[in-house]
XYZ file of C-alpha atoms in Angstrom:
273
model
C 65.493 -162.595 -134.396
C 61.987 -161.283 -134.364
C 59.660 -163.335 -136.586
C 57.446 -162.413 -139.340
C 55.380 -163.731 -141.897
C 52.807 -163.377 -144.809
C 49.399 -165.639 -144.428
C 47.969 -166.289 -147.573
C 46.341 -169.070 -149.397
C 47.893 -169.638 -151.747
C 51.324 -168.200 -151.242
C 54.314 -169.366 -152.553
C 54.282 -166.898 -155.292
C 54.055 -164.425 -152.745
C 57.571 -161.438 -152.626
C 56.930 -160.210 -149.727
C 59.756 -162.533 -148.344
C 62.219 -161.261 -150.362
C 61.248 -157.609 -150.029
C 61.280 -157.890 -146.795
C 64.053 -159.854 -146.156
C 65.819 -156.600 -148.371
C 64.476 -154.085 -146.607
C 65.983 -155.538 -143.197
C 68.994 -155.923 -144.865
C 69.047 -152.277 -146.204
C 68.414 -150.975 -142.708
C 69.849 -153.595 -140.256
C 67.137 -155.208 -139.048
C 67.485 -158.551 -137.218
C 64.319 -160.254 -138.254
C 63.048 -163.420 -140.187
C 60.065 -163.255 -142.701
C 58.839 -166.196 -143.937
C 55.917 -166.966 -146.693
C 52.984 -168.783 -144.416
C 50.436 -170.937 -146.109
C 47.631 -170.748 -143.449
C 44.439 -172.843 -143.766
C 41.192 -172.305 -145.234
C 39.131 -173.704 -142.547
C 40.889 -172.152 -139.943
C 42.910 -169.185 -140.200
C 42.151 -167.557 -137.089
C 43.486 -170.839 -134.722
C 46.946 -170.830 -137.341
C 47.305 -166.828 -137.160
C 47.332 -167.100 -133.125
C 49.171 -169.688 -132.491
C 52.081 -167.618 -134.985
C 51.331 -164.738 -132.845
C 52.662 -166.774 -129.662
C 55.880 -165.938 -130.804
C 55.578 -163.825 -134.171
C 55.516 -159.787 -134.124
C 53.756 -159.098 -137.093
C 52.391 -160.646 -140.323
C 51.266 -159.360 -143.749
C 47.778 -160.713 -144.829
C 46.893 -161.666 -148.567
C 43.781 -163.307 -150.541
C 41.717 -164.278 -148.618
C 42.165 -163.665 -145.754
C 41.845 -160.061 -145.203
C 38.736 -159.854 -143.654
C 39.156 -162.287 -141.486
C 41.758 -160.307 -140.240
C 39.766 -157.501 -139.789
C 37.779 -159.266 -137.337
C 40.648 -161.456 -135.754
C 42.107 -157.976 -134.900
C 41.579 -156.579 -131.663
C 42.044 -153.337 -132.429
C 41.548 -151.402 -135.872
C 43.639 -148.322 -137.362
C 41.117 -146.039 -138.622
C 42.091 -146.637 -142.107
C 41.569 -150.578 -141.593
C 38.226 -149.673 -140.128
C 36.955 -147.863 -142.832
C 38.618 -150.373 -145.517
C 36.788 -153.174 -143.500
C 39.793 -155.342 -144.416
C 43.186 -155.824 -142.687
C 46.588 -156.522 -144.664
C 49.025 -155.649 -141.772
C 48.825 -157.147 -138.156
C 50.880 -156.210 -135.751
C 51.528 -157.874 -132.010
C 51.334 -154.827 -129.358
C 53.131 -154.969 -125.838
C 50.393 -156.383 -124.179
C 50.108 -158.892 -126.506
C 46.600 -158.238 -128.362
C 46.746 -157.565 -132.251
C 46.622 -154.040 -133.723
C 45.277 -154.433 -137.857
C 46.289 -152.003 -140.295
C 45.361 -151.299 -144.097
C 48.543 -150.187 -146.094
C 47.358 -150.753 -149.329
C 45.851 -147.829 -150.145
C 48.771 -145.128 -149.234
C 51.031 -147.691 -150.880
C 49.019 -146.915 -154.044
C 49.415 -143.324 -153.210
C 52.643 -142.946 -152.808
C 53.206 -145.228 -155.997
C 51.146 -143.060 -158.351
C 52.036 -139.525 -156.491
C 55.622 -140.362 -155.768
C 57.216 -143.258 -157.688
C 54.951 -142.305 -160.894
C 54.630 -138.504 -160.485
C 50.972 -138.316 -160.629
C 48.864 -135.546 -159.637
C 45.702 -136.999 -157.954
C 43.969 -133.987 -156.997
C 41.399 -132.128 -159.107
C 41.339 -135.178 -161.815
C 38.802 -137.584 -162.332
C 39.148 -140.821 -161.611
C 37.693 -144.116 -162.549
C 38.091 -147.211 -160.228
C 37.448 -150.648 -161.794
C 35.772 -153.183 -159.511
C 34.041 -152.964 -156.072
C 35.715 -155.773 -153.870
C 37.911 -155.795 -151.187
C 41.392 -154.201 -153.343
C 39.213 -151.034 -154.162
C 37.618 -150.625 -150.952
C 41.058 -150.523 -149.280
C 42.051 -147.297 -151.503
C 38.977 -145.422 -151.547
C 40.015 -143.255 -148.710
C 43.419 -142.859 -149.441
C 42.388 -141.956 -152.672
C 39.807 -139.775 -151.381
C 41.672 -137.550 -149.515
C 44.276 -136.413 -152.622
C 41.066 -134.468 -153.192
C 40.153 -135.558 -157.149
C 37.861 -133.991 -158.404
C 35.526 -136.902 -158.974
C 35.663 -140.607 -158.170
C 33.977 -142.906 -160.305
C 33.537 -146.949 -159.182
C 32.330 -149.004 -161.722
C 31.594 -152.578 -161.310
C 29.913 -155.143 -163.080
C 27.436 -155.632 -160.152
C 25.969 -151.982 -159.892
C 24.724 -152.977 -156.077
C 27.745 -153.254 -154.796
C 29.469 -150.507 -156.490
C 26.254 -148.109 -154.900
C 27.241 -149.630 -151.397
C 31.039 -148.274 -151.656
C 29.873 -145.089 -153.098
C 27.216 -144.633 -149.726
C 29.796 -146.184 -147.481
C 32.432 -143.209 -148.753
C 30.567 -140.583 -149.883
C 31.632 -138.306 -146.589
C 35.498 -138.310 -147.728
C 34.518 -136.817 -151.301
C 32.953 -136.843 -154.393
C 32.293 -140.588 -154.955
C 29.705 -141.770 -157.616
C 28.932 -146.042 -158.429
C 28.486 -146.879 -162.252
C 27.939 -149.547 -164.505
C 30.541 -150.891 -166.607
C 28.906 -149.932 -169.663
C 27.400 -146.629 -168.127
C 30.977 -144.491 -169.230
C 32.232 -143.419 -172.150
C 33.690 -139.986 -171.149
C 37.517 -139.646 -171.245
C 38.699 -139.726 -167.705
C 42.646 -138.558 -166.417
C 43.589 -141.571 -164.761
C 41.820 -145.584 -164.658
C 43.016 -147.869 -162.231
C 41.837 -151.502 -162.052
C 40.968 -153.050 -159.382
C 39.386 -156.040 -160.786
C 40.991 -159.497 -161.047
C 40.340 -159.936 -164.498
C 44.109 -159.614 -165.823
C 45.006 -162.831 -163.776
C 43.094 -164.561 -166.096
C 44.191 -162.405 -168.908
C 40.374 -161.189 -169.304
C 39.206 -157.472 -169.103
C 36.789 -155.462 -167.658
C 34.222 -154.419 -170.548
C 34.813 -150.726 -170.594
C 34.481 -148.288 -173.402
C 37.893 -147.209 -175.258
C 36.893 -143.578 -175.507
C 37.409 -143.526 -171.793
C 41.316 -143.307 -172.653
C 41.809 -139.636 -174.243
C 45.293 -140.405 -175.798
C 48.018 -139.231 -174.738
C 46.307 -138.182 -171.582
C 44.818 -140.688 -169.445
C 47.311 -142.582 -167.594
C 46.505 -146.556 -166.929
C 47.517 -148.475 -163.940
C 46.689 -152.156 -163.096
C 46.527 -153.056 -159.655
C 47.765 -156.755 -160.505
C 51.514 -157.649 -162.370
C 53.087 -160.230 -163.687
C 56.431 -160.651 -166.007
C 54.769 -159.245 -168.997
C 52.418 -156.141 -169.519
C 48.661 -157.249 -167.799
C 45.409 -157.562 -170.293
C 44.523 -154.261 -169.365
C 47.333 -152.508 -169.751
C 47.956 -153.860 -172.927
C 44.495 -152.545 -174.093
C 45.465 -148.892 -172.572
C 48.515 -148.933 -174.371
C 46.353 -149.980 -177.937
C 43.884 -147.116 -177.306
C 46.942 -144.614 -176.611
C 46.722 -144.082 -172.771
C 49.695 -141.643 -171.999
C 51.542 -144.252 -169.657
C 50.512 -147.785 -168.830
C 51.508 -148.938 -164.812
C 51.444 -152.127 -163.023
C 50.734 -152.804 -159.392
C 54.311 -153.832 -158.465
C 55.337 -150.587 -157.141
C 51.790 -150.456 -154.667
C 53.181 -154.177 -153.389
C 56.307 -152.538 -152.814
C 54.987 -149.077 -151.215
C 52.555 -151.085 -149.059
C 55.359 -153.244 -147.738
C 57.353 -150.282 -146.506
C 54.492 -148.679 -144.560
C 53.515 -152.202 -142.659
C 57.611 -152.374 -142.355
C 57.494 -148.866 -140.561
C 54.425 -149.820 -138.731
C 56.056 -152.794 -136.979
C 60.140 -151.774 -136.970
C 59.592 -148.064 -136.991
C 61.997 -147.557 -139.597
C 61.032 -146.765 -143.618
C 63.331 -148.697 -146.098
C 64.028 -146.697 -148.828
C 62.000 -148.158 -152.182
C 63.918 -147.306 -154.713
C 66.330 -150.435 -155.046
C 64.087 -153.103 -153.834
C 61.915 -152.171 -157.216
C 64.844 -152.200 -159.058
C 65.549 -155.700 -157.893
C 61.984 -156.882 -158.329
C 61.771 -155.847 -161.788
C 64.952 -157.093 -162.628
C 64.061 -160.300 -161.221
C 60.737 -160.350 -162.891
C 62.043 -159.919 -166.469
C 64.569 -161.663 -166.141
């Protein structure tokens, strides 16, 4: 059985165990994937000595940068993300670091949701690691503008610089926008503690602009709750991006792509009980 894991700190609340332990199942897959709670001070000594004898690991807050740089060699969509979710042991040993979070977003809005990316505008909530991981996914369904806002307007400029060859890009302050846009995604950790970002309502055009929260939980998140008061067209939550990102660092190390549909399915029906 080929071994697996997810490093986070924490992690026990952490799916990817059971999605992955479904997808396997779904497409007969002898592995084991286990939830891995590495250490603070030293991630990189607990990721290699897993690596002795694991084939591939997920990587969660916080250690996805550290990942970039534990990796010895970068897909170009980890290199531009400057973060690494998805390692993978190669033949010879070293460690290959991939980024799937940003086509899993993709494919959840353009596929699971039914979302037409390209030609809208686009607002991005937040500047840290989660958005920079999208940008050029995002990017390249050709919108016709991306805006990031963040509450610190420095770092928001330094994405917009860092990306601004892909496509239209442009950094904002929160309270800089008041335009309706097509589609808001947030990126910002504020609905984990049931906070929001402080953006104008009149960005929502209702029943238009379509809402999606990177984060999830059993309920609705504080933003999407908002979205849904202001009359946003359709309210979304990050599970399906978990999900979507899964089966892209499951095809990366098994060469084989689970089908998504019924692993949601479960998850939601788990989540709610």
């Amino acid at each position: 059985m080929d071994r697996y894991g997810v490093f986070g700190n924490p992690i026990g609340h952490s799916k990817s165990p059971l999605i992955h332990r479904l997808f396997a199942e779904q497409s007969g897959q002898a592995i084991v994937y286990e939830a891995l709670l590495a250490p603070l001070e030293d991630f990189e000594g607990y990721a290699r000595d897993f690596f002795v004898e694991g084939r591939g690991a997920n990587v969660t807050v916080p250690f996805k940068e550290r990942a970039w740089r534990l990796a010895d060699s970068l897909t170009p969509r980890a290199r531009r993300a400057g973060a690494v979710n998805t390692l993978k042991k190669l033949d010879d040993g070293s460690l290959l670091g991939d980024n799937t979070d940003g086509a899993g977003l993709v494919r959840d809005l353009t596929v699971n949701a039914g979302i037409e990316l390209r030609g809208k505008r686009i607002l991005l909530l937040g500047a840290g690691g989660a958005v920079r991981g999208i940008l050029e996914p995002v990017l390249a369904q050709r919108p016709e503008i991306l805006v990031i806002a963040n509450r610190t307007l420095e770092k928001a400029e330094q994405l917009a610089r860092q990306f601004a060859d892909l496509g239209p890009v442009v950094a904002s302050g929160f309270d800089w926008l008041d335009a309706p846009v097509d589609l808001i995604v947030n990126g910002t950790s504020a609905s984990l503690a049931g906070d929001l970002p402080p953006i104008a309502a009149s960005l929502i055009r209702p029943g238009h602009t379509q809402c999606y929260d990177m984060m999830y939980g059993s309920g609705p998140t504080a933003f999407n709750r908002w979205a849904a008061e202001q009359g946003a067209a359709r309210t979304l939550d990050g599970l399906g991006m978990l999900l979507e990102q899964a089966v892209e660092a499951f095809y990366l190390w098994r060469g084989v792509r689970p089908d998504s549909a019924p692993v949601l399915a479960e998850l939601r029906r788990q989540l709610h009980g």
